[in-house]
Coordinates of N, CA and C in Angstrom, one line a residue:
M7 N -267.5 -216.0 -26.3 CA -266.9 -217.2 -25.8 C -266.9 -217.2 -24.3
N8 N -266.7 -216.1 -23.7 CA -266.7 -216.0 -22.3 C -268.0 -216.5 -21.7
R9 N -269.1 -216.2 -22.4 CA -270.4 -216.6 -21.9 C -270.7 -218.1 -22.2
A10 N -270.2 -218.5 -23.3 CA -270.5 -219.9 -23.8 C -269.7 -221.0 -23.1
F11 N -268.4 -220.6 -22.8 CA -267.5 -221.6 -22.2 C -267.2 -221.3 -20.7
D12 N -267.1 -222.4 -19.9 CA -266.7 -222.1 -18.5 C -265.2 -222.0 -18.4
L13 N -264.7 -221.7 -17.3 CA -263.3 -221.4 -17.1 C -262.4 -222.6 -17.6
A14 N -262.8 -223.8 -17.2 CA -262.1 -225.0 -17.6 C -261.9 -225.2 -19.1
E15 N -263.0 -224.9 -19.8 CA -263.0 -224.9 -21.3 C -262.1 -223.9 -21.9
R16 N -262.1 -222.7 -21.3 CA -261.3 -221.6 -21.8 C -259.8 -221.9 -21.5
I17 N -259.5 -222.5 -20.4 CA -258.1 -222.9 -20.1 C -257.7 -224.0 -21.1
R18 N -258.5 -224.9 -21.4 CA -258.2 -226.0 -22.3 C -258.0 -225.4 -23.7
L19 N -258.7 -224.4 -24.1 CA -258.5 -223.7 -25.4 C -257.1 -223.1 -25.4
V20 N -256.7 -222.4 -24.3 CA -255.4 -221.8 -24.2 C -254.3 -222.9 -24.3
E21 N -254.5 -224.0 -23.6 CA -253.6 -225.1 -23.7 C -253.4 -225.6 -25.2
C22 N -254.5 -225.7 -25.9 CA -254.5 -226.1 -27.3 C -253.7 -225.1 -28.1
L23 N -253.9 -223.8 -27.9 CA -253.1 -222.8 -28.6 C -251.6 -223.0 -28.3
W24 N -251.3 -223.3 -27.1 CA -249.9 -223.5 -26.7 C -249.3 -224.7 -27.5
Q25 N -250.1 -225.8 -27.6 CA -249.7 -227.0 -28.3 C -249.4 -226.6 -29.8
V26 N -250.2 -225.9 -30.4 CA -250.0 -225.5 -31.8 C -248.7 -224.6 -31.9
A27 N -248.6 -223.7 -31.0 CA -247.4 -222.8 -31.0 C -246.1 -223.5 -30.8
L28 N -246.2 -224.5 -29.9 CA -244.9 -225.3 -29.6 C -244.7 -226.5 -30.5
A29 N -245.6 -226.7 -31.4 CA -245.5 -227.9 -32.3 C -244.2 -228.0 -33.1
D30 N -243.6 -226.8 -33.5 CA -242.4 -226.8 -34.3 C -241.2 -226.6 -33.4
S31 N -241.3 -226.8 -32.1 CA -240.2 -226.7 -31.1 C -239.6 -225.3 -31.1
H32 N -240.3 -224.3 -31.6 CA -239.8 -222.9 -31.6 C -241.0 -222.0 -31.3
L33 N -240.8 -221.2 -30.2 CA -241.9 -220.3 -29.8 C -241.4 -218.9 -30.1
S34 N -242.0 -218.3 -31.1 CA -241.7 -216.9 -31.4 C -242.3 -215.9 -30.4
R35 N -241.7 -214.7 -30.3 CA -242.3 -213.8 -29.3 C -243.7 -213.4 -29.8
Y36 N -244.0 -213.4 -31.1 CA -245.3 -213.1 -31.6 C -246.4 -214.1 -31.2
E37 N -246.0 -215.4 -31.2 CA -246.9 -216.4 -30.8 C -247.2 -216.3 -29.3
D38 N -246.1 -216.1 -28.5 CA -246.3 -215.9 -27.1 C -247.2 -214.7 -26.8
H39 N -246.9 -213.6 -27.4 CA -247.7 -212.4 -27.2 C -249.2 -212.6 -27.6
L40 N -249.4 -213.3 -28.7 CA -250.8 -213.5 -29.2 C -251.6 -214.4 -28.2
I41 N -250.9 -215.5 -27.8 CA -251.6 -216.4 -26.8 C -251.9 -215.7 -25.5
R42 N -250.9 -214.9 -25.1 CA -251.1 -214.1 -23.8 C -252.3 -213.1 -24.0
K43 N -252.4 -212.5 -25.1 CA -253.5 -211.5 -25.4 C -254.9 -212.3 -25.4
I44 N -254.9 -213.4 -26.1 CA -256.1 -214.2 -26.2 C -256.5 -214.7 -24.8
S45 N -255.6 -215.1 -24.0 CA -255.8 -215.6 -22.6 C -256.4 -214.4 -21.8
D46 N -255.9 -213.2 -21.9 CA -256.4 -212.1 -21.2 C -257.8 -211.8 -21.6
L47 N -258.1 -211.8 -22.9 CA -259.4 -211.6 -23.4 C -260.5 -212.6 -22.9
L48 N -260.0 -213.8 -22.7 CA -260.8 -214.9 -22.2 C -260.9 -214.9 -20.7
Y49 N -260.3 -214.0 -20.0 CA -260.3 -213.9 -18.6 C -259.7 -215.1 -17.9
V50 N -258.7 -215.7 -18.5 CA -258.0 -216.8 -17.9 C -257.0 -216.3 -16.9
P51 N -257.1 -216.7 -15.7 CA -256.1 -216.2 -14.7 C -254.6 -216.5 -15.1
H52 N -253.7 -215.6 -14.7 CA -252.3 -215.8 -15.1 C -251.7 -217.1 -14.7
R53 N -252.1 -217.6 -13.5 CA -251.5 -218.9 -13.0 C -252.0 -220.0 -13.9
D54 N -253.3 -219.9 -14.4 CA -253.8 -221.0 -15.3 C -253.2 -220.9 -16.7
F55 N -252.9 -219.6 -17.1 CA -252.2 -219.4 -18.4 C -250.8 -220.1 -18.4
I56 N -250.1 -219.9 -17.3 CA -248.7 -220.5 -17.1 C -248.9 -222.0 -17.0
A57 N -249.8 -222.5 -16.3 CA -250.0 -223.9 -16.1 C -250.4 -224.6 -17.5
A58 N -251.2 -223.9 -18.3 CA -251.5 -224.4 -19.6 C -250.3 -224.5 -20.5
K59 N -249.4 -223.5 -20.4 CA -248.2 -223.5 -21.2 C -247.3 -224.6 -20.8
L60 N -247.1 -224.9 -19.5 CA -246.3 -225.9 -19.0 C -246.8 -227.3 -19.4
K61 N -248.2 -227.5 -19.3 CA -248.8 -228.7 -19.6 C -248.6 -229.0 -21.1
A62 N -248.8 -228.0 -21.9 CA -248.7 -228.1 -23.4 C -247.2 -228.5 -23.7
R63 N -246.3 -227.9 -23.0 CA -244.8 -228.2 -23.3 C -244.5 -229.6 -22.9
E64 N -245.1 -230.1 -21.8 CA -244.9 -231.5 -21.4 C -245.5 -232.5 -22.4
T65 N -246.7 -232.1 -22.9 CA -247.4 -233.0 -23.9 C -246.6 -233.0 -25.2
I66 N -246.0 -231.9 -25.6 CA -245.2 -231.9 -26.8 C -243.9 -232.7 -26.7
Q67 N -243.3 -232.6 -25.5 CA -242.0 -233.3 -25.3 C -242.3 -234.8 -25.1
A68 N -243.4 -235.2 -24.7 CA -243.7 -236.6 -24.5 C -244.1 -237.3 -25.8
S69 N -244.4 -236.5 -26.8 CA -244.7 -237.0 -28.2 C -243.5 -237.5 -28.9

């Protein structure tokens, strides 16, 4: 995936993962850990990881 997707696409994937995890308004530590691990494996910078989480949270709250 790192070769097939550019950074923006990998960040968008992480954001989508956050949206799924936050959909039930409860984030378990396992969900958080798994998304963090996936983000690391995709070489998404930490600042983009946090930004994706915040953007997903805003999207969920706006729904």
